[in-house]
Amino acid sequence: AEAVETLRQKIADTPFSLRQLPRPAKRPRQVVAVKTRPQTLHITVSIGLAQWQKGFDLDAVIKKADQALYKAKKTGRNRVVKA
């Protein structure tokens, strides 16, 4: 769980940039340049974590992870919740 939390934190702390490509021209071989500034986004991640153990039903483990994910979203998002 600690490694997953570290990954979530690195994603949250990293600014991502979106850059737009030039618009396609109406006529072939004509390029229309569009000047735009890249937008910076901060991404958050909510993770539901469940561990499979010998003898467990895989569907039940997936269901527990899904429930943990919804709990992470309900309790403020941008967090890891272990089932």
Coordinates of C-alpha atoms in Angstrom, one line a residue:
A1 CA 0.0 0.0 0.0
E2 CA 2.9 2.3 0.7
A3 CA 4.2 2.0 -2.9
V4 CA 0.8 2.8 -4.3
E5 CA 0.5 5.9 -2.0
T6 CA 3.9 7.1 -3.2
L7 CA 2.9 6.7 -6.8
R8 CA -0.4 8.6 -6.1
Q9 CA 1.6 11.4 -4.5
K10 CA 4.1 11.6 -7.4
I11 CA 1.2 11.9 -9.9
A12 CA -0.5 14.6 -7.8
D13 CA 2.8 16.6 -7.4
T14 CA 3.7 16.5 -11.1
P15 CA 2.3 19.3 -13.3
F16 CA 1.3 18.0 -16.8
S17 CA 1.1 20.2 -19.9
L18 CA -1.4 20.0 -22.7
R19 CA -0.3 21.3 -26.0
Q20 CA -2.6 21.7 -29.0
L21 CA -1.6 20.6 -32.4
P22 CA -2.0 23.0 -35.3
R23 CA -5.4 22.9 -36.8
P24 CA -5.8 21.1 -40.1
A25 CA -6.0 23.4 -43.1
K26 CA -9.2 23.6 -45.2
R27 CA -7.0 23.0 -48.3
P28 CA -4.4 20.3 -48.6
R29 CA -0.8 21.4 -48.2
Q30 CA -1.7 24.5 -46.3
V31 CA -0.7 24.7 -42.7
V32 CA -2.5 27.0 -40.3
A33 CA -0.4 27.8 -37.3
V34 CA -2.3 28.4 -34.1
K35 CA -0.3 30.0 -31.2
T36 CA -1.6 28.8 -27.9
R37 CA 0.1 28.5 -24.5
P38 CA 0.3 25.0 -23.1
Q39 CA -2.2 24.5 -20.2
T40 CA -0.9 23.0 -17.0
L41 CA -3.0 20.4 -15.3
H42 CA -2.7 18.8 -11.9
I43 CA -4.0 15.3 -11.9
T44 CA -5.4 13.5 -8.8
V45 CA -5.8 9.8 -8.4
S46 CA -8.1 7.8 -6.2
I47 CA -7.2 4.1 -5.7
G48 CA -9.1 1.2 -4.2
L49 CA -6.6 -1.5 -3.1
A50 CA -7.4 -5.1 -2.3
Q51 CA -5.1 -8.1 -2.0
W52 CA -5.8 -11.5 -3.3
Q53 CA -4.9 -14.4 -1.0
K54 CA -4.8 -18.1 -1.6
G55 CA -8.4 -19.5 -1.4
F56 CA -10.0 -16.1 -2.2
D57 CA -12.5 -15.8 -5.0
L58 CA -11.0 -13.3 -7.6
D59 CA -14.5 -11.7 -8.2
A60 CA -14.8 -11.0 -4.4
V61 CA -11.3 -9.4 -4.4
I62 CA -12.2 -7.2 -7.3
K63 CA -15.5 -6.2 -5.6
K64 CA -13.6 -5.2 -2.4
A65 CA -11.2 -3.1 -4.5
D66 CA -14.1 -1.4 -6.2
Q67 CA -15.8 -0.7 -2.8
A68 CA -12.5 0.7 -1.6
L69 CA -12.3 3.0 -4.7
Y70 CA -15.7 4.4 -4.0
K71 CA -14.8 5.0 -0.4
A72 CA -11.7 6.9 -1.6
K73 CA -13.8 9.1 -3.8
K74 CA -16.4 9.7 -1.1
T75 CA -13.9 10.6 1.6
G76 CA -12.3 13.4 -0.4
R77 CA -10.7 11.8 -3.5
N78 CA -7.0 11.9 -4.3
R79 CA -6.2 9.1 -1.9
V80 CA -5.6 5.4 -1.5
V81 CA -8.0 3.2 0.5
K82 CA -7.1 -0.3 1.4
A83 CA -10.0 -2.8 1.6

